[in-house]
Short mmCIF file of C-alpha atoms in Angstrom, two decimals:
data_model
loop_
_atom_site.label_atom_id
_atom_site.label_comp_id
_atom_site.label_asym_id
_atom_site.label_seq_id
_atom_site.Cartn_x
_atom_site.Cartn_y
_atom_site.Cartn_z
CA UNK A 4 15.00 -45.67 -23.36
CA UNK A 5 16.01 -42.47 -21.60
CA UNK A 6 14.29 -39.45 -20.26
CA UNK A 7 15.62 -36.00 -21.10
CA UNK A 8 15.48 -33.46 -18.32
CA UNK A 9 16.88 -29.97 -18.24
CA UNK A 10 16.34 -29.55 -14.50
CA UNK A 11 18.87 -30.67 -11.92
CA UNK A 12 16.86 -30.57 -8.72
CA UNK A 13 15.39 -33.63 -7.08
CA UNK A 14 11.91 -32.18 -7.08
CA UNK A 15 11.95 -31.47 -10.82
CA UNK A 16 13.04 -35.02 -11.54
CA UNK A 17 9.99 -36.32 -9.71
CA UNK A 18 7.87 -35.24 -12.66
CA UNK A 19 9.85 -37.42 -15.07
CA UNK A 20 7.29 -40.16 -14.50
CA UNK A 21 4.70 -37.94 -16.21
CA UNK A 22 6.95 -37.00 -19.13
CA UNK A 23 5.31 -36.83 -22.53
CA UNK A 24 6.09 -39.84 -24.76
CA UNK A 25 7.55 -37.47 -27.34
CA UNK A 26 10.46 -36.83 -24.96
CA UNK A 27 11.47 -40.48 -24.95
CA UNK A 28 14.60 -41.09 -27.01
CA UNK A 29 14.21 -44.19 -29.12
CA UNK A 30 15.44 -45.62 -32.42
CA UNK A 31 11.87 -46.40 -33.38
CA UNK A 32 10.29 -44.09 -35.99
CA UNK A 33 7.67 -41.63 -34.79
CA UNK A 34 4.25 -42.35 -36.28
CA UNK A 35 2.96 -38.88 -35.48
CA UNK A 36 5.76 -37.16 -37.44
CA UNK A 37 6.86 -39.72 -40.02
CA UNK A 38 4.06 -41.25 -42.06
CA UNK A 39 6.51 -43.46 -43.97
CA UNK A 40 7.66 -45.45 -40.95
CA UNK A 41 8.40 -49.10 -41.54
CA UNK A 42 5.40 -51.16 -40.45
CA UNK A 43 7.46 -54.29 -40.84
CA UNK A 44 9.54 -53.29 -37.82
CA UNK A 45 6.50 -53.94 -35.64
CA UNK A 46 4.95 -57.34 -36.40
CA UNK A 47 1.75 -56.50 -34.53
CA UNK A 48 0.97 -53.49 -36.70
CA UNK A 49 -1.30 -54.51 -39.55
CA UNK A 50 -2.96 -51.17 -40.27
CA UNK A 51 -0.03 -48.84 -39.63
CA UNK A 52 -0.80 -48.39 -35.93
CA UNK A 53 0.95 -50.05 -33.00
CA UNK A 54 -1.04 -50.96 -29.86
CA UNK A 55 0.28 -48.82 -27.04
CA UNK A 56 0.26 -51.81 -24.68
CA UNK A 57 2.89 -53.61 -26.81
CA UNK A 58 4.85 -50.65 -28.19
CA UNK A 59 8.24 -50.61 -26.47
CA UNK A 60 8.45 -46.81 -26.83
CA UNK A 61 5.66 -46.48 -24.27
CA UNK A 62 7.12 -48.73 -21.60
CA UNK A 63 9.55 -48.15 -18.76
CA UNK A 64 11.68 -50.01 -16.23
CA UNK A 65 10.10 -50.92 -12.89
CA UNK A 66 11.96 -49.51 -9.87
CA UNK A 67 9.22 -50.27 -7.35
CA UNK A 68 10.84 -53.29 -5.70
CA UNK A 69 14.24 -51.65 -5.25
CA UNK A 70 12.98 -48.33 -3.90
CA UNK A 71 10.28 -49.88 -1.69
CA UNK A 72 12.86 -52.25 -0.19
CA UNK A 73 15.18 -49.36 0.67
CA UNK A 74 12.32 -47.45 2.31
CA UNK A 75 11.27 -50.56 4.26
CA UNK A 76 14.83 -51.10 5.52
CA UNK A 77 15.01 -47.50 6.70
CA UNK A 78 11.67 -47.93 8.48
CA UNK A 79 12.78 -51.16 10.21
CA UNK A 80 16.14 -49.73 11.29
CA UNK A 81 14.23 -46.82 12.81
CA UNK A 82 11.72 -48.84 14.83
CA UNK A 83 14.49 -51.24 15.93
CA UNK A 84 15.69 -48.46 18.26
CA UNK A 85 12.61 -49.00 20.43
CA UNK A 86 9.92 -46.62 21.66
CA UNK A 87 12.40 -44.13 23.12
CA UNK A 88 14.73 -44.10 20.13
CA UNK A 89 12.30 -44.06 17.24
CA UNK A 90 12.11 -40.97 15.03
CA UNK A 91 8.40 -40.75 14.30
CA UNK A 92 8.65 -38.22 11.49
CA UNK A 93 11.25 -40.30 9.66
CA UNK A 94 9.11 -43.42 10.13
CA UNK A 95 6.10 -41.60 8.67
CA UNK A 96 8.15 -40.37 5.71
CA UNK A 97 9.48 -43.88 4.99
CA UNK A 98 5.92 -45.22 5.02
CA UNK A 99 5.08 -42.67 2.36
CA UNK A 100 8.26 -43.39 0.39
CA UNK A 101 7.55 -47.13 0.26
CA UNK A 102 3.96 -46.68 -0.86
CA UNK A 103 5.00 -44.07 -3.42
CA UNK A 104 7.52 -46.50 -4.90
CA UNK A 105 4.94 -49.28 -5.10
CA UNK A 106 2.34 -47.23 -6.93
CA UNK A 107 4.46 -44.91 -9.07
CA UNK A 108 7.19 -47.33 -10.25
CA UNK A 109 9.26 -44.15 -10.61
CA UNK A 110 13.01 -44.18 -11.16
CA UNK A 111 13.18 -41.30 -8.65
CA UNK A 112 12.56 -41.80 -4.95
CA UNK A 113 10.17 -39.67 -2.94
CA UNK A 114 12.30 -36.64 -1.86
CA UNK A 115 11.97 -37.29 1.87
CA UNK A 116 14.72 -34.86 2.86
CA UNK A 117 13.04 -32.01 1.01
CA UNK A 118 9.87 -32.50 3.03
CA UNK A 119 11.89 -32.76 6.25
CA UNK A 120 13.42 -29.38 5.41
CA UNK A 121 9.92 -27.90 5.35
CA UNK A 122 9.48 -28.93 8.97
CA UNK A 123 12.88 -27.51 9.84
CA UNK A 124 11.93 -24.18 8.25
CA UNK A 125 8.73 -24.10 10.32
CA UNK A 126 10.72 -24.64 13.53
CA UNK A 127 13.21 -21.93 12.54
CA UNK A 128 10.34 -19.56 11.71
CA UNK A 129 8.80 -20.10 15.15
CA UNK A 130 12.14 -19.63 16.92
CA UNK A 131 13.10 -16.53 14.94
CA UNK A 132 9.82 -14.66 14.65
CA UNK A 133 7.51 -15.99 17.36
CA UNK A 134 9.77 -16.68 20.34
CA UNK A 135 12.48 -14.05 19.84
CA UNK A 136 10.60 -11.45 21.94
CA UNK A 137 10.51 -13.75 24.95
CA UNK A 138 13.28 -13.83 27.61
CA UNK A 139 16.54 -15.16 26.15
CA UNK A 140 17.17 -17.50 29.09
CA UNK A 141 15.26 -20.69 28.39
CA UNK A 142 14.37 -21.45 32.02
CA UNK A 143 12.66 -18.06 32.36
CA UNK A 144 10.32 -18.72 29.47
CA UNK A 145 6.77 -19.67 30.29
CA UNK A 146 6.24 -23.21 28.90
CA UNK A 147 2.49 -22.76 28.56
CA UNK A 148 2.94 -19.55 26.57
CA UNK A 149 5.46 -21.21 24.25
CA UNK A 150 3.19 -24.19 23.62
CA UNK A 151 0.29 -21.85 22.86
CA UNK A 152 2.46 -20.02 20.32
CA UNK A 153 3.45 -23.31 18.65
CA UNK A 154 -0.17 -24.46 18.49
CA UNK A 155 -1.36 -21.14 17.07
CA UNK A 156 1.41 -21.19 14.48
CA UNK A 157 0.57 -24.69 13.27
CA UNK A 158 -3.22 -24.60 13.39
CA UNK A 159 -4.06 -20.90 12.91
CA UNK A 160 -1.25 -19.40 10.85
CA UNK A 161 -0.24 -22.49 8.86
CA UNK A 162 -3.87 -23.73 8.87
CA UNK A 163 -3.18 -27.42 9.50
CA UNK A 164 -6.49 -29.12 10.17
CA UNK A 165 -8.30 -32.43 10.50
CA UNK A 166 -10.28 -33.80 7.55
CA UNK A 167 -14.04 -33.92 7.94
CA UNK A 168 -13.93 -37.73 8.24
CA UNK A 169 -11.09 -37.60 10.80
CA UNK A 170 -10.58 -41.04 12.38
CA UNK A 171 -12.30 -42.88 9.54
CA UNK A 172 -14.76 -42.19 6.76
CA UNK A 173 -16.20 -45.70 6.99
CA UNK A 174 -19.68 -45.53 8.59
CA UNK A 175 -19.87 -47.08 12.02
CA UNK A 176 -21.76 -50.30 12.75
CA UNK A 177 -22.07 -51.34 9.12
CA UNK A 178 -20.38 -53.31 6.35
CA UNK A 179 -19.05 -51.68 3.19
CA UNK A 180 -17.87 -53.45 0.04
CA UNK A 181 -15.04 -51.01 -0.68
CA UNK A 182 -13.53 -49.20 2.35
CA UNK A 183 -11.24 -47.30 -0.03
CA UNK A 184 -14.26 -45.40 -1.32
CA UNK A 185 -14.77 -43.96 2.14
CA UNK A 186 -11.14 -43.23 3.06
CA UNK A 187 -8.70 -40.74 1.56
CA UNK A 188 -5.27 -42.33 2.00
CA UNK A 189 -3.50 -39.03 1.36
CA UNK A 190 -4.66 -37.79 4.76
CA UNK A 191 -2.44 -40.44 6.37
CA UNK A 192 0.81 -39.42 4.63
CA UNK A 193 3.00 -36.82 6.33
CA UNK A 194 4.30 -35.33 3.08
CA UNK A 195 0.77 -34.95 1.71
CA UNK A 196 -0.29 -33.27 4.95
CA UNK A 197 2.56 -30.77 4.56
CA UNK A 198 1.23 -29.96 1.08
CA UNK A 199 -2.52 -29.89 1.65
CA UNK A 200 -2.40 -28.80 5.35
CA UNK A 201 -4.94 -31.53 6.08
CA UNK A 202 -4.25 -34.83 7.85
CA UNK A 203 -5.62 -37.28 10.39
CA UNK A 204 -4.88 -36.67 14.08
CA UNK A 205 -2.08 -39.26 14.15
CA UNK A 206 -0.20 -37.43 11.38
CA UNK A 207 -0.69 -34.08 13.11
CA UNK A 208 0.68 -35.62 16.32
CA UNK A 209 3.84 -36.68 14.48
CA UNK A 210 4.11 -33.23 12.88
CA UNK A 211 3.83 -31.17 16.05
CA UNK A 212 6.05 -33.54 18.07
CA UNK A 213 8.78 -33.23 15.43
CA UNK A 214 8.49 -29.44 15.25
CA UNK A 215 8.87 -29.19 19.01
CA UNK A 216 11.92 -31.47 18.97
CA UNK A 217 13.47 -29.26 16.33
CA UNK A 218 12.82 -26.25 18.56
CA UNK A 219 14.68 -28.06 21.36
CA UNK A 220 17.65 -28.68 19.06
CA UNK A 221 17.65 -24.98 18.15
CA UNK A 222 17.80 -24.10 21.87
CA UNK A 223 14.46 -22.27 21.75
CA UNK A 224 12.79 -24.72 24.16
CA UNK A 225 14.37 -26.06 27.35
CA UNK A 226 11.46 -27.98 28.90
CA UNK A 227 10.17 -31.40 27.81
CA UNK A 228 6.66 -32.29 26.69
CA UNK A 229 4.91 -35.35 25.39
CA UNK A 230 2.25 -35.32 22.72
CA UNK A 231 -1.07 -36.62 24.01
CA UNK A 232 -2.27 -39.37 21.65
CA UNK A 233 -5.00 -40.77 23.89
CA UNK A 234 -7.74 -39.51 21.57
CA UNK A 235 -7.30 -39.62 17.80
CA UNK A 236 -10.63 -37.91 17.18
CA UNK A 237 -9.27 -34.42 17.95
CA UNK A 238 -6.19 -32.30 17.35
CA UNK A 239 -3.41 -33.61 19.62
CA UNK A 240 -2.24 -31.51 22.54
CA UNK A 241 1.02 -31.06 24.47
CA UNK A 242 1.51 -32.24 28.05
CA UNK A 243 4.43 -30.74 29.99
CA UNK A 244 6.64 -33.25 31.84
CA UNK A 245 7.49 -31.51 35.16
CA UNK A 246 11.11 -31.41 36.24
CA UNK A 247 12.50 -32.62 32.93
CA UNK A 248 14.82 -30.52 30.76
CA UNK A 249 16.13 -30.78 27.23
CA UNK A 250 19.52 -31.98 28.47
CA UNK A 251 17.92 -35.01 30.16
CA UNK A 252 16.60 -36.40 26.87
CA UNK A 253 19.58 -35.47 24.69
CA UNK A 254 21.61 -38.47 23.55
CA UNK A 255 25.36 -38.50 23.00
CA UNK A 256 24.98 -37.98 19.26
CA UNK A 257 22.89 -34.85 19.79
CA UNK A 258 19.56 -36.43 18.90
CA UNK A 259 16.64 -36.42 21.30
CA UNK A 260 14.66 -39.24 22.84
CA UNK A 261 11.14 -39.68 21.52
CA UNK A 262 8.43 -38.28 23.79
CA UNK A 263 5.47 -39.11 21.54
CA UNK A 264 4.07 -42.62 21.58
CA UNK A 265 4.50 -44.85 18.53
CA UNK A 266 0.72 -45.34 18.66
CA UNK A 267 0.64 -42.48 16.16
CA UNK A 268 2.51 -44.60 13.58
CA UNK A 269 0.29 -47.59 14.34
CA UNK A 270 -2.80 -45.47 13.77
CA UNK A 271 -1.40 -44.18 10.45
CA UNK A 272 -0.74 -47.73 9.25
CA UNK A 273 -4.20 -48.94 10.28
CA UNK A 274 -5.77 -46.08 8.36
CA UNK A 275 -3.74 -47.03 5.27
CA UNK A 276 -4.57 -50.72 5.67
CA UNK A 277 -8.26 -49.86 5.70
CA UNK A 278 -7.92 -47.46 2.75
CA UNK A 279 -6.17 -50.06 0.57
CA UNK A 280 -8.03 -53.17 1.79
CA UNK A 281 -9.32 -54.88 -1.39
CA UNK A 282 -12.21 -56.69 0.29
CA UNK A 283 -15.30 -55.74 2.26
CA UNK A 284 -14.86 -54.06 5.65
CA UNK A 285 -17.01 -54.63 8.74
CA UNK A 286 -17.16 -51.84 11.32
CA UNK A 287 -19.98 -53.36 13.37
CA UNK A 288 -17.95 -53.07 16.60
CA UNK A 289 -17.46 -49.34 16.06
CA UNK A 290 -14.51 -47.17 15.10
CA UNK A 291 -12.86 -47.39 18.52
CA UNK A 292 -12.47 -51.16 18.27
CA UNK A 293 -11.72 -50.91 14.56
CA UNK A 294 -8.86 -48.46 15.12
CA UNK A 295 -7.29 -50.88 17.63
CA UNK A 296 -7.55 -53.92 15.37
CA UNK A 297 -9.79 -55.82 17.75
CA UNK A 298 -12.08 -58.77 17.08
CA UNK A 299 -13.05 -60.51 13.88
CA UNK A 300 -14.48 -57.32 12.42
CA UNK A 301 -12.51 -55.26 9.98
CA UNK A 302 -11.48 -56.93 6.74
CA UNK A 303 -10.32 -60.37 7.83
CA UNK A 304 -13.59 -62.32 7.69
CA UNK A 305 -14.53 -61.25 4.16
CA UNK A 306 -10.99 -61.71 2.83
CA UNK A 307 -10.89 -65.20 4.35
CA UNK A 308 -14.24 -66.17 2.87
CA UNK A 309 -13.20 -64.96 -0.59
CA UNK A 310 -10.04 -67.09 -0.32
CA UNK A 311 -12.04 -70.14 0.77
CA UNK A 312 -15.15 -69.77 -1.34
CA UNK A 313 -14.22 -67.40 -4.17
CA UNK A 314 -15.71 -64.09 -5.25
CA UNK A 315 -19.36 -64.56 -6.15
CA UNK A 316 -20.12 -61.03 -7.33
CA UNK A 317 -19.16 -60.47 -10.98
CA UNK A 318 -19.43 -56.70 -10.56
CA UNK A 319 -16.87 -56.82 -7.74
CA UNK A 320 -14.53 -58.81 -9.97
CA UNK A 321 -14.83 -56.23 -12.74
CA UNK A 322 -14.14 -53.35 -10.38
CA UNK A 323 -11.08 -55.17 -8.98
CA UNK A 324 -9.72 -55.77 -12.50
CA UNK A 325 -10.16 -52.09 -13.37
CA UNK A 326 -8.40 -51.02 -10.19
CA UNK A 327 -5.51 -53.40 -10.91
CA UNK A 328 -5.15 -52.03 -14.46
CA UNK A 329 -4.98 -48.44 -13.22
CA UNK A 330 -2.69 -49.11 -10.26
CA UNK A 331 -0.19 -50.98 -12.43
CA UNK A 332 0.24 -47.74 -14.36
CA UNK A 333 0.89 -45.62 -11.30
CA UNK A 334 -2.52 -43.92 -11.32
CA UNK A 335 -3.47 -42.90 -7.79
CA UNK A 336 -7.12 -42.21 -8.58
CA UNK A 337 -8.23 -45.77 -7.87
CA UNK A 338 -11.99 -46.36 -7.86
CA UNK A 339 -11.69 -47.49 -4.28
CA UNK A 340 -11.45 -51.21 -4.98
CA UNK A 341 -8.25 -51.43 -2.97
CA UNK A 342 -4.60 -52.10 -3.69
CA UNK A 343 -3.25 -55.50 -2.65
CA UNK A 344 0.41 -54.42 -2.73
CA UNK A 345 -0.02 -51.43 -0.44
CA UNK A 346 -2.44 -53.32 1.82
CA UNK A 347 0.24 -56.00 2.19
CA UNK A 348 2.89 -53.38 2.99
CA UNK A 349 0.68 -51.75 5.63
CA UNK A 350 -0.01 -55.14 7.24
CA UNK A 351 3.68 -56.07 7.26
CA UNK A 352 4.71 -52.80 8.89
CA UNK A 353 1.94 -53.17 11.47
CA UNK A 354 3.27 -56.63 12.38
CA UNK A 355 6.79 -55.22 12.68
CA UNK A 356 5.84 -52.35 14.96
CA UNK A 357 2.84 -53.80 16.84
CA UNK A 358 2.72 -57.54 16.21
CA UNK A 359 3.61 -58.44 19.78
CA UNK A 360 0.93 -56.25 21.35
CA UNK A 361 -1.71 -56.85 18.68
CA UNK A 362 -1.42 -60.45 17.36
CA UNK A 363 -4.51 -59.98 15.16
CA UNK A 364 -2.27 -57.99 12.83
CA UNK A 365 -0.53 -61.28 11.97
CA UNK A 366 -3.91 -62.82 11.18
CA UNK A 367 -4.72 -59.99 8.75
CA UNK A 368 -1.26 -60.20 7.19
CA UNK A 369 -1.68 -63.94 6.69
CA UNK A 370 -4.88 -63.63 4.66
CA UNK A 371 -3.34 -60.88 2.48
CA UNK A 372 -0.23 -63.01 1.91
CA UNK A 373 -2.48 -65.87 0.87
CA UNK A 374 -4.18 -63.68 -1.74
CA UNK A 375 -0.75 -62.54 -2.95
CA UNK A 376 0.33 -66.16 -3.43
CA UNK A 377 2.95 -66.22 -0.64
CA UNK A 378 1.68 -69.48 0.86
CA UNK A 379 4.62 -70.49 3.12
CA UNK A 380 4.66 -67.01 4.64
CA UNK A 381 0.87 -67.06 5.10
CA UNK A 382 1.11 -70.47 6.78
CA UNK A 383 3.79 -69.22 9.17
CA UNK A 384 1.75 -66.16 10.16
CA UNK A 385 -1.42 -68.20 10.69
CA UNK A 386 0.38 -70.64 12.98
CA UNK A 387 2.06 -67.80 14.87
CA UNK A 388 -1.30 -66.09 15.43
CA UNK A 389 -3.08 -69.31 16.47
CA UNK A 390 -0.41 -69.91 19.14
CA UNK A 391 -0.97 -66.51 20.81
CA UNK A 392 -3.33 -65.82 23.66
CA UNK A 393 -5.49 -63.74 21.32
CA UNK A 394 -5.69 -66.61 18.83
CA UNK A 395 -6.59 -69.15 21.49
CA UNK A 396 -9.26 -66.87 22.94
CA UNK A 397 -10.82 -65.90 19.61
CA UNK A 398 -14.47 -66.49 18.79
CA UNK A 399 -15.59 -69.82 17.36
CA UNK A 400 -16.24 -68.22 13.97
CA UNK A 401 -12.76 -66.72 13.78
CA UNK A 402 -11.10 -69.96 14.91
CA UNK A 403 -12.93 -71.87 12.20
CA UNK A 404 -11.82 -69.42 9.50
CA UNK A 405 -8.21 -69.58 10.72
CA UNK A 406 -8.36 -73.39 10.79
CA UNK A 407 -9.74 -73.60 7.25
CA UNK A 408 -7.18 -71.11 5.92
CA UNK A 409 -4.36 -73.04 7.59
CA UNK A 410 -5.57 -76.29 6.02
CA UNK A 411 -5.88 -74.58 2.64
CA UNK A 412 -2.25 -73.43 2.54
CA UNK A 413 -0.56 -76.19 4.52
CA UNK A 414 -0.11 -78.65 1.65
CA UNK A 415 1.36 -76.06 -0.71
CA UNK A 416 3.44 -74.52 2.08
CA UNK A 417 4.94 -77.91 2.97
CA UNK A 418 5.93 -78.45 -0.67
CA UNK A 419 7.88 -75.16 -0.72
CA UNK A 420 10.73 -73.87 1.39
CA UNK A 421 9.81 -73.18 5.00
CA UNK A 422 9.15 -69.59 6.02
CA UNK A 423 9.29 -67.99 9.47
CA UNK A 424 6.93 -65.35 10.89
CA UNK A 425 7.90 -61.77 10.13
CA UNK A 426 10.05 -60.07 12.79
CA UNK A 427 12.25 -57.00 12.97
CA UNK A 428 15.32 -59.26 12.96
CA UNK A 429 14.25 -61.16 9.86
CA UNK A 430 13.30 -57.93 8.09
CA UNK A 431 16.74 -56.45 8.76
CA UNK A 432 18.38 -59.61 7.40
CA UNK A 433 16.35 -59.57 4.17
CA UNK A 434 18.38 -59.48 0.96
CA UNK A 435 17.97 -56.58 -1.43
CA UNK A 436 16.04 -57.46 -4.61
CA UNK A 437 17.83 -57.43 -7.93
CA UNK A 438 16.82 -54.83 -10.49
CA UNK A 439 15.03 -56.62 -13.32
CA UNK A 440 16.10 -54.56 -16.31
CA UNK A 441 14.27 -56.85 -18.72
CA UNK A 442 10.87 -56.28 -17.14
CA UNK A 443 9.13 -53.28 -18.64
CA UNK A 444 5.78 -51.85 -17.53
CA UNK A 445 3.30 -49.54 -19.30
CA UNK A 446 3.65 -45.80 -18.93
CA UNK A 447 1.09 -43.85 -16.88
CA UNK A 448 -1.83 -42.81 -19.06
#
């Protein structure tokens, strides 16, 4: 099965996933244009019609594992450079690329470089049209005036803004059955923010930090600033670092050291984890604690109880089945019942970038791995969390849930090959998945 495409650009190929079935080349007869087609060639057709779910003309190869693995490897290689060496914009783009691969199953990757060029054009536009009237010698330029010009360009001229829900749409001090109903995951993706001009504060922090770094590379800015990420409820601001110049943070390869904290990436991933969490979410400790992954609140307790006791609500089961059906076909408009695959990816990346500082991320990853059927991995993460200071100092209720989950998976985990807790080193050593050309999935409807 092949897709015809007259365009040659990467962006045009992205729409191949939505191609009309009539553009699929196949040796099968076309029922809409040949009423004499041979019913005998399709054993399941008794009345002249073939169920779309079993018709091979309406199925495609699944590239999700290959493309998501490549995006994950790029993300891990990036964060392996440490806080000073990480490229936040690239990390944000790779988060989007991995999630796009998981949900779209497309044979074409998310065109990350094309979106990066948009940011480069913004920096060039500022340098050429906004800063050209200022003194040509960088040291004579007023840093405060330059920063004001950059801020006005991004938030007044380009109209980037925060969504109405900002930090989270989940109501504070309550429990909701489907956090995905309250969150719009697109506000946490950098490429979607570039399109819609609307994103959470963490994404805007990554955006403006990257634009300023590009201005430094263009020679339009000589001073050094950091992006203030102390408050993710407002538009981030710049803070000038006195006495520091562009040359001081320029590495031998011409790239610049990162001056924006990786907390922005952590906040993006926590937003996505909440948006895709397929179980109830408890925000009784408030959004401040929720955004830092503190305590037993969040999604862990409900996910653990479902694993231990089962889902008692038939309506919840029906909603989950519907969501699974739609998400398997690459349909983004989920009814908010969550997405286990993307929740798992968000949890894994949180462990990779913040697992040492926030051990509770391992606890959340463990319960998601259990629901995915990865029992040895879930067992390893549960034991790793229980051995941390946070695990030992947890509440009695949380300790009991962790103990019961550990007992639940231990027998099966012991019967399978041993797994180790997820680390940057183990992620870099992971083997690339093989492309399963025999596995076909339904087209998007």
